[in-house]
PDB file of C-alpha atoms in Angstrom:
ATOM      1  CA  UNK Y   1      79.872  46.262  -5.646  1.00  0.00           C
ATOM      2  CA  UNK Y   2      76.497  44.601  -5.087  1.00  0.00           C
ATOM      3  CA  UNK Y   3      75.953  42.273  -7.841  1.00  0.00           C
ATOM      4  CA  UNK Y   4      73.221  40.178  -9.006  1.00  0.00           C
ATOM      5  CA  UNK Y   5      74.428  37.345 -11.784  1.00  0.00           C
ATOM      6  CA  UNK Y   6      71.644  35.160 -14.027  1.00  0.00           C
ATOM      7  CA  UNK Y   7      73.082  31.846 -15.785  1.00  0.00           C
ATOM      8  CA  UNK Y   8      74.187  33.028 -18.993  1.00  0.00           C
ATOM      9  CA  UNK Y   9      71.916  32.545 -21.850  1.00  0.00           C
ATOM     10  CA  UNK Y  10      70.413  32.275 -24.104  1.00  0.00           C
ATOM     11  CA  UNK Y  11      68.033  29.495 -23.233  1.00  0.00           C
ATOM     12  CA  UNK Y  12      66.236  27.224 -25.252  1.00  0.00           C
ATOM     13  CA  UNK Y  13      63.288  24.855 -23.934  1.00  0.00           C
ATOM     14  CA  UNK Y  14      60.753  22.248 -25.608  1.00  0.00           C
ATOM     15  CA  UNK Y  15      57.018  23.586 -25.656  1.00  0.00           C
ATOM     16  CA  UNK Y  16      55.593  22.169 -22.784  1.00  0.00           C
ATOM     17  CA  UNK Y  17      58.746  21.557 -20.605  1.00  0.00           C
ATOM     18  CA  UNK Y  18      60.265  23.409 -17.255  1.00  0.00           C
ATOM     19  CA  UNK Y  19      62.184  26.317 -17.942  1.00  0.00           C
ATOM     20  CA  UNK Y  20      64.461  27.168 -15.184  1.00  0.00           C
ATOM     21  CA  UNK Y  21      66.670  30.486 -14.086  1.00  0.00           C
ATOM     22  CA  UNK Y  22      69.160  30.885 -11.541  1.00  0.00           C
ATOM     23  CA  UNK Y  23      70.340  33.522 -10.385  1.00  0.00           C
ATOM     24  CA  UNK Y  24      73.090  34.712  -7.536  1.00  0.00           C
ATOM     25  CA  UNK Y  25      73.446  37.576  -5.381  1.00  0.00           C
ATOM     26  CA  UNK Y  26      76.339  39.337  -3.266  1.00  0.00           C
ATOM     27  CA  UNK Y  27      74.585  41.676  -1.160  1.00  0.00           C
ATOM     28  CA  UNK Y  28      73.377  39.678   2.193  1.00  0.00           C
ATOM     29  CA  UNK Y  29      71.716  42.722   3.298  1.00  0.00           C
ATOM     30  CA  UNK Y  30      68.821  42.326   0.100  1.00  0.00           C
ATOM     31  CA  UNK Y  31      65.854  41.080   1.621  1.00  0.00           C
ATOM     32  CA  UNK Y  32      63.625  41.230  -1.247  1.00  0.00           C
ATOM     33  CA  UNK Y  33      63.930  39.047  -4.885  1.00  0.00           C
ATOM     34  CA  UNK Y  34      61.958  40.190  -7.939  1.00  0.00           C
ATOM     35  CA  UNK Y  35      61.378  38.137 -11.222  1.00  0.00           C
ATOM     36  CA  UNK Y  36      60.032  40.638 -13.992  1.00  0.00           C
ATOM     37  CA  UNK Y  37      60.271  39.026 -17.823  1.00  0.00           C
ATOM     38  CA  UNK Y  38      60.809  41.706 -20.765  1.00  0.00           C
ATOM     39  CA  UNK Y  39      59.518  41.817 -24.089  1.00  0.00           C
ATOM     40  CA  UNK Y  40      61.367  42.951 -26.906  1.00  0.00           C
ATOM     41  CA  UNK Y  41      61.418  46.292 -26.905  1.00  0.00           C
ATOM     42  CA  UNK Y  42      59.211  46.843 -23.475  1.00  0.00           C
ATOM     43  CA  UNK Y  43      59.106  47.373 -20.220  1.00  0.00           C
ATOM     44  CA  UNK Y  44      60.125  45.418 -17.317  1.00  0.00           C
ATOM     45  CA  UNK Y  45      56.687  42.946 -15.999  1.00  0.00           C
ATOM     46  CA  UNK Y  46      56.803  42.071 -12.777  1.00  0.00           C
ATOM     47  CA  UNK Y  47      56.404  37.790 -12.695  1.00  0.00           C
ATOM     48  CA  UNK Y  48      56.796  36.806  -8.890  1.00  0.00           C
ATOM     49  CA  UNK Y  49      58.237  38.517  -5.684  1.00  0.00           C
ATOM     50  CA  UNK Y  50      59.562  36.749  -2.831  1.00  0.00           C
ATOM     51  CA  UNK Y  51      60.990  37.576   0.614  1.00  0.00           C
ATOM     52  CA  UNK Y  52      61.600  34.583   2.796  1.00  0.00           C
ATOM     53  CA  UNK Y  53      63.151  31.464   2.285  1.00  0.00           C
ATOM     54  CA  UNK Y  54      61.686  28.635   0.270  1.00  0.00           C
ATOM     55  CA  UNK Y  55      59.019  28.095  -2.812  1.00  0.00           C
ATOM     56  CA  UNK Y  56      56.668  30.288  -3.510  1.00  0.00           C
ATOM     57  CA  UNK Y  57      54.090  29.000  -6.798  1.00  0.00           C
ATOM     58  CA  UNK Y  58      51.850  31.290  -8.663  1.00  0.00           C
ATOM     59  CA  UNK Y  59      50.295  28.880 -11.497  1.00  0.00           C
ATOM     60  CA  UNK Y  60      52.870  28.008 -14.089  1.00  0.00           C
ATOM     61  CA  UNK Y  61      55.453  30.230 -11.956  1.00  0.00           C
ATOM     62  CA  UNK Y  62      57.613  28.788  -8.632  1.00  0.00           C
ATOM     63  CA  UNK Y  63      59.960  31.024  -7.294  1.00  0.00           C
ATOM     64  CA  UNK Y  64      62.344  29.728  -4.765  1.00  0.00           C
ATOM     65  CA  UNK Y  65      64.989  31.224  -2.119  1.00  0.00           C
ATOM     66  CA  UNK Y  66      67.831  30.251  -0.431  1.00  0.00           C
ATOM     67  CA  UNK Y  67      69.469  33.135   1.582  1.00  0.00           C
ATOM     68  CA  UNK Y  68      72.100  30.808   3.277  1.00  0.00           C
ATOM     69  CA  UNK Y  69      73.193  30.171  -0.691  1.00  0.00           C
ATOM     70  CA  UNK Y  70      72.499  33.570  -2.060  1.00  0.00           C
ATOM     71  CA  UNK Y  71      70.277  32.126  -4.843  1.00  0.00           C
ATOM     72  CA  UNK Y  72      67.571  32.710  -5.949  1.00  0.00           C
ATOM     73  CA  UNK Y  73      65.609  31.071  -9.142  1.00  0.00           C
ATOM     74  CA  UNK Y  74      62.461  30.730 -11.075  1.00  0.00           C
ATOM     75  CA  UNK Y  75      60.657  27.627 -12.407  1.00  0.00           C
ATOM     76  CA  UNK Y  76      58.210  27.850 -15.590  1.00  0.00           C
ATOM     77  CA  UNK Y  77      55.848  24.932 -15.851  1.00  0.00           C
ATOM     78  CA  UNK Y  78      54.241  23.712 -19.352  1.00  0.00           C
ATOM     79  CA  UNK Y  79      56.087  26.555 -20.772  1.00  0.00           C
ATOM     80  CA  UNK Y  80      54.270  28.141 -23.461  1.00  0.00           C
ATOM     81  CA  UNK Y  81      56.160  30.566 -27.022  1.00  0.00           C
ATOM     82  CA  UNK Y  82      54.828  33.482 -25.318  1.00  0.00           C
ATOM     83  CA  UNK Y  83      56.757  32.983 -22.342  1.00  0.00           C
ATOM     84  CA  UNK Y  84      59.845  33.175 -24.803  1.00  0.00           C
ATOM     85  CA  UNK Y  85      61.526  36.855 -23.226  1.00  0.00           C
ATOM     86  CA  UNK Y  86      64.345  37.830 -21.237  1.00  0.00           C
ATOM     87  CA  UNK Y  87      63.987  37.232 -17.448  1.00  0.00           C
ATOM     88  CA  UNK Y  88      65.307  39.763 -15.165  1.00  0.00           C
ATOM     89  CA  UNK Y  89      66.324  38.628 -11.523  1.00  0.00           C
ATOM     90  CA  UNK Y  90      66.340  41.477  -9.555  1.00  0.00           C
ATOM     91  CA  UNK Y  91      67.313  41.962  -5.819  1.00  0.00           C
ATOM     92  CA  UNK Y  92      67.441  44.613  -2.705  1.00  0.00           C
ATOM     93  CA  UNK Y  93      65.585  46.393  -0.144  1.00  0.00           C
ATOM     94  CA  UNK Y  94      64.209  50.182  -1.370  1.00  0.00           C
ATOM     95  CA  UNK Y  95      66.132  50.228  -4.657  1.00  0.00           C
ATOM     96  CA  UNK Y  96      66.542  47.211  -6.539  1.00  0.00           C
ATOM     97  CA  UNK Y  97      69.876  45.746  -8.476  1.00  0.00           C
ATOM     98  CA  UNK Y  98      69.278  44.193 -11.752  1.00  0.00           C
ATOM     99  CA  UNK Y  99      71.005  40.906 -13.222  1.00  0.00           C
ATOM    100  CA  UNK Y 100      71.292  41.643 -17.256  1.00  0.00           C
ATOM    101  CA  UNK Y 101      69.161  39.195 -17.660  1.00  0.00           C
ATOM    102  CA  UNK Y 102      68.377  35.479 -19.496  1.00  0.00           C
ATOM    103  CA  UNK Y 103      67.155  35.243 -22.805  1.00  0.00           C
ATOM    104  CA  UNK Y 104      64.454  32.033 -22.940  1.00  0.00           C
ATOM    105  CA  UNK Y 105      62.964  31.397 -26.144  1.00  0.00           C
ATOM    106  CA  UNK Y 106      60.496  28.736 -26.046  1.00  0.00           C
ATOM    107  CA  UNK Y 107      60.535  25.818 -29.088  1.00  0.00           C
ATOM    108  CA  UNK Y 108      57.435  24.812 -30.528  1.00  0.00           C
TER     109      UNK Y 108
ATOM    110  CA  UNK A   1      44.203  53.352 -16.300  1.00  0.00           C
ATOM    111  CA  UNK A   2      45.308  52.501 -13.108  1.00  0.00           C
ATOM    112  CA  UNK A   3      49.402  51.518 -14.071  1.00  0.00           C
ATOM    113  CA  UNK A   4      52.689  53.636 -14.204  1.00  0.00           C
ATOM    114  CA  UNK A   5      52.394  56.175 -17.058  1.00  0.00           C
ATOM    115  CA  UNK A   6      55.294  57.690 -18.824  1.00  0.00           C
ATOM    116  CA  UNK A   7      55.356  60.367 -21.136  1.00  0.00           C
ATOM    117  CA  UNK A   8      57.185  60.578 -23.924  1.00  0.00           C
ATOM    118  CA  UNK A   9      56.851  57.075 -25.000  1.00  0.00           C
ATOM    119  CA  UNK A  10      59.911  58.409 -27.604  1.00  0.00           C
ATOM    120  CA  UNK A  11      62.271  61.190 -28.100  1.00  0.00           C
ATOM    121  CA  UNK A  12      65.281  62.096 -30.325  1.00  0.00           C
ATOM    122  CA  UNK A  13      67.213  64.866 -29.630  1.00  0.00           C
ATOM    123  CA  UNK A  14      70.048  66.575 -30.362  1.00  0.00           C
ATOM    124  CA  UNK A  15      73.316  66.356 -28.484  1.00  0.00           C
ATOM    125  CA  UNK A  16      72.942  69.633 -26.258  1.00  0.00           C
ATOM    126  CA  UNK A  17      69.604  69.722 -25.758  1.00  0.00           C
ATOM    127  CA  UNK A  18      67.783  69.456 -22.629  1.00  0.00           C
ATOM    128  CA  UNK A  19      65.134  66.749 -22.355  1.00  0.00           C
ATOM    129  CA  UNK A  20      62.559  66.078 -19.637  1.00  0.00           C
ATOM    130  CA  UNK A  21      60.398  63.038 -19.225  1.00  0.00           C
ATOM    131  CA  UNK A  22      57.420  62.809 -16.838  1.00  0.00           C
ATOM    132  CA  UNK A  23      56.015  59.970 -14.991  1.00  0.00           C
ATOM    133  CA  UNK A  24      53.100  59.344 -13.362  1.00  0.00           C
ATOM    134  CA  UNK A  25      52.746  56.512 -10.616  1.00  0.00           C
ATOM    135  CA  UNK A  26      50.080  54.419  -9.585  1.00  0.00           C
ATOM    136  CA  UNK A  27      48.152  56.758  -7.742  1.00  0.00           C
ATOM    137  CA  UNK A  28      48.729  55.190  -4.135  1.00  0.00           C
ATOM    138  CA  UNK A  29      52.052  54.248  -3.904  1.00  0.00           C
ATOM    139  CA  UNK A  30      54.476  57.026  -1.881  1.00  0.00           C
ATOM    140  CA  UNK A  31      57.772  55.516  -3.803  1.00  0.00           C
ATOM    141  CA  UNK A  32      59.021  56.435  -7.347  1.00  0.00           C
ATOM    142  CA  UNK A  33      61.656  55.424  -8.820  1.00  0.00           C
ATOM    143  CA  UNK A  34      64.024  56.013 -11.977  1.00  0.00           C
ATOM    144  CA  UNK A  35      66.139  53.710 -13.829  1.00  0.00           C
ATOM    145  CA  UNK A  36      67.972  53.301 -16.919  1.00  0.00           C
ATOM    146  CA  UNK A  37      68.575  50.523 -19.364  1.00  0.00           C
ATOM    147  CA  UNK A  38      70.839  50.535 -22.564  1.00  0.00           C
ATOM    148  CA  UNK A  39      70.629  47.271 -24.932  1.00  0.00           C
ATOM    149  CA  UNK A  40      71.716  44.156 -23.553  1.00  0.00           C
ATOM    150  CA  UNK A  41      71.936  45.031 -19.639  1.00  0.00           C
ATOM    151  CA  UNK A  42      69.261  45.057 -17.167  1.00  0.00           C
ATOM    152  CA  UNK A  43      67.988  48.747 -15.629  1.00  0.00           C
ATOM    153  CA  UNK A  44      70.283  50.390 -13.464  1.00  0.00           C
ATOM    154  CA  UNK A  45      69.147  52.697 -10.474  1.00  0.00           C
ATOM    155  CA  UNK A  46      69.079  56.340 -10.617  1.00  0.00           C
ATOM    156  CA  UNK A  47      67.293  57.837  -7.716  1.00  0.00           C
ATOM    157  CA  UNK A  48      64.269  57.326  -5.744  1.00  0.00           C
ATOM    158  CA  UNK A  49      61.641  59.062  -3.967  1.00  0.00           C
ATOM    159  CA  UNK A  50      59.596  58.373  -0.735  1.00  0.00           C
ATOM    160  CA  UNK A  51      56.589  60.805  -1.029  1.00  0.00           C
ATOM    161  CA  UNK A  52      58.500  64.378  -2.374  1.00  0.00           C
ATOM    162  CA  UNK A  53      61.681  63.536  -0.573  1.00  0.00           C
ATOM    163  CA  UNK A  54      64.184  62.489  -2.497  1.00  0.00           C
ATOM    164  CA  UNK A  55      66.529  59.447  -0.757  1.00  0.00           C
ATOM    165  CA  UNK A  56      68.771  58.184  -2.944  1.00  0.00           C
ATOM    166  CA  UNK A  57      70.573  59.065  -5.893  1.00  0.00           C
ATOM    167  CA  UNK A  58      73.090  56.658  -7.879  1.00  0.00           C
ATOM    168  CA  UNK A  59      76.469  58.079  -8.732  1.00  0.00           C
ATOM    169  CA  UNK A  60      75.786  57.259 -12.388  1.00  0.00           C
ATOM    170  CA  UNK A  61      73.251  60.768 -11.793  1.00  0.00           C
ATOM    171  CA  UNK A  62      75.771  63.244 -13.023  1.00  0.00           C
ATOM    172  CA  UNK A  63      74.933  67.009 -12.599  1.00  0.00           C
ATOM    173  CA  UNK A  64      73.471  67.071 -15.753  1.00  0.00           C
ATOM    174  CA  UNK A  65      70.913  64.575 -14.350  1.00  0.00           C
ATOM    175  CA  UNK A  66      67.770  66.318 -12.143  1.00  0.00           C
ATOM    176  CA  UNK A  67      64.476  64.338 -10.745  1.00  0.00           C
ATOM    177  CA  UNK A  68      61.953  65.811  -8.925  1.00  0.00           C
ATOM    178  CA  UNK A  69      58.408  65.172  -7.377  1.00  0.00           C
ATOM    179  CA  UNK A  70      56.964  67.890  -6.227  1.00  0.00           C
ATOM    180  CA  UNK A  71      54.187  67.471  -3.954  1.00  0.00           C
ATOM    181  CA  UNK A  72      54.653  63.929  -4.092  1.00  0.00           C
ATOM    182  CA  UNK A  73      52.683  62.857  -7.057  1.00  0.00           C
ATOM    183  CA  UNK A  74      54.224  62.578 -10.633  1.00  0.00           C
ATOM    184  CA  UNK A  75      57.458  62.657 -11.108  1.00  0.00           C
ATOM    185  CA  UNK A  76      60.235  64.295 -13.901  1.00  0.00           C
ATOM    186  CA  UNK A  77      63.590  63.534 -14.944  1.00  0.00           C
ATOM    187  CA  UNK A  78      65.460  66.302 -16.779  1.00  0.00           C
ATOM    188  CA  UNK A  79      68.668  65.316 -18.750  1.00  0.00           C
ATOM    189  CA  UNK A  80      70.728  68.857 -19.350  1.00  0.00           C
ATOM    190  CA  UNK A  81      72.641  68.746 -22.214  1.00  0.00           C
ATOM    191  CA  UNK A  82      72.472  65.724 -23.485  1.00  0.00           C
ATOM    192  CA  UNK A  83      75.378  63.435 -25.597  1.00  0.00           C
ATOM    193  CA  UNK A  84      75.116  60.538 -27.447  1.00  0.00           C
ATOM    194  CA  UNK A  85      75.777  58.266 -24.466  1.00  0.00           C
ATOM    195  CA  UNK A  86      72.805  59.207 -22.835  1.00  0.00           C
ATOM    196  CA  UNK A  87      70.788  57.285 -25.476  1.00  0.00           C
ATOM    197  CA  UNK A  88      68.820  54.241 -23.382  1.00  0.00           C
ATOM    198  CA  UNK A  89      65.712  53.646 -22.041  1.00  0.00           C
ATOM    199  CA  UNK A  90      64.421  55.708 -18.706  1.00  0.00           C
ATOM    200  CA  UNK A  91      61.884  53.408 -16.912  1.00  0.00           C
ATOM    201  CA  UNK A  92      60.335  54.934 -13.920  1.00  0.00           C
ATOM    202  CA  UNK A  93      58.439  52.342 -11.490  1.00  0.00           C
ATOM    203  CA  UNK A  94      56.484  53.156  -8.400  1.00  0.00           C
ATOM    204  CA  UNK A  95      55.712  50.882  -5.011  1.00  0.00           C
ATOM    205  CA  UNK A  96      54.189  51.295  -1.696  1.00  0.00           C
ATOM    206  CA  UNK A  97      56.393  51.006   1.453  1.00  0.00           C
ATOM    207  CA  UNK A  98      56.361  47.428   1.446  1.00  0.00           C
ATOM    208  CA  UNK A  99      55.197  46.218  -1.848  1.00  0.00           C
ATOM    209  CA  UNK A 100      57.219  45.046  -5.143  1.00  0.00           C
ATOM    210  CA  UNK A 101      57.787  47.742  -7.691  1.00  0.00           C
ATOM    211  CA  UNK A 102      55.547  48.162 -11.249  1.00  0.00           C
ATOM    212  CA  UNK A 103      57.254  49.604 -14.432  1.00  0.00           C
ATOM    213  CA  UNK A 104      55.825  52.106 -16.558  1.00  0.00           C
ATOM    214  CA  UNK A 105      56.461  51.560 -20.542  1.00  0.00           C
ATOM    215  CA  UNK A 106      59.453  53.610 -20.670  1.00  0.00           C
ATOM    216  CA  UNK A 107      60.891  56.833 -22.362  1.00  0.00           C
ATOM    217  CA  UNK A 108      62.861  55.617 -25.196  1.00  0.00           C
ATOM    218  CA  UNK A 109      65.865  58.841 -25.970  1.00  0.00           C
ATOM    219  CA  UNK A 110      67.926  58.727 -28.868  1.00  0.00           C
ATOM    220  CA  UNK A 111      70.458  61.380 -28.392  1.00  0.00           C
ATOM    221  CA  UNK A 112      71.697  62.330 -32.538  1.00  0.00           C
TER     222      UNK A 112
END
């Protein structure tokens, strides 16, 4: 079974603080790692991608990824209430494998 | 509107009917892709295309389950006979060979 596990939530951060997700795959074979965040009630929104090891920063977002360690997280700087959502980590090659997810609500 | 369009946005039915949802991907990406997501887990896989040829299909695709994509454009998923367990939400997302996959908004299905 190829699994993808996110630290159980749900999470609660300050206004203004780092919000950070982990998450843990089985499948050594994935070769591509996927953060999308989801709305109540919405679709999936695709955050940050990333394929080789190490950081990879798109504004408030850093994504980082350790193959050796199977993990993969994400890092939300001066986290704002509307980046309160669940966070899907998401991992594979042509068809992706879904974690179920980690509620963040963000505290004002 | 250049982003993955589904259609229905929502549909009830009645346990026994057939549905079918359509989706339409962003016009130059070759792979589609269906998943499905009930309250509480993230999407599971369902099958994939590469241009019209279907690849992959999950095990959770029973026979009741069809997808097509003829002539490599949009795409449709037909549920036969539904039942109540087939109540979730049917994302379909689309990519190009290499690229990260978009969602559309969904088909919501509430099977009564």
């Amino acid at each position: 079974q190829k699994e993808v596990e996110q630290n159980s939530g749900p999470l609660s951060v300050p206004e203004g603080a780092i919000a950070s997700l982990n998450c843990t795959y089985s499948d050594r074979g994935s070769q591509s790692f996927f953060w999308y965040r989801q709305y109540s009630g919405k679709s999936p929104e695709l955050i940050m991608f990333i394929y080789s090891n190490g950081d990879k920063e798109d504004g408030r977002f850093t994504a980082q990824l350790n193959k050796a360690s199977q993990y993969v997280s994400l890092l939300i700087r001066d986290s704002q209430p509307s980046d309160s959502a669940t966070y899907l980590c998401a991992g594979g090659n042509e068809k992706l494998t879904f974690g179920t997810g980690t509620r963040l609500t963000i505290i004002p | 509107d250049t982003g993955v369009s589904q259609n229905p946005r929502h549909k009830i039915t009645k346990r026994g009917q057939n549905v079918t949802f359509r989706c339409d991907p962003i016009s130059e990406h070759n792979r589609l892709y269906w998943y499905r997501q009930t309250l509480g887990q993230g999407p599971e896989f369902l099958t994939y295309f590469q241009n019209e040829a279907q690849l992959e299909k999950s095990r959770l695709l029973s026979d009741r389950f069809s997808a097509e994509r003829p002539k490599g454009s949009f795409s449709t998923l037909e549920i036969q006979r539904t039942e109540q367990g087939d109540s979730a939400m049917y994302l379909c997302a689309s990519s190009d060979s290499r690229g990260p996959a978009f969602f559309g908004q969904g088909t919501r299905l509430t099977v009564v």
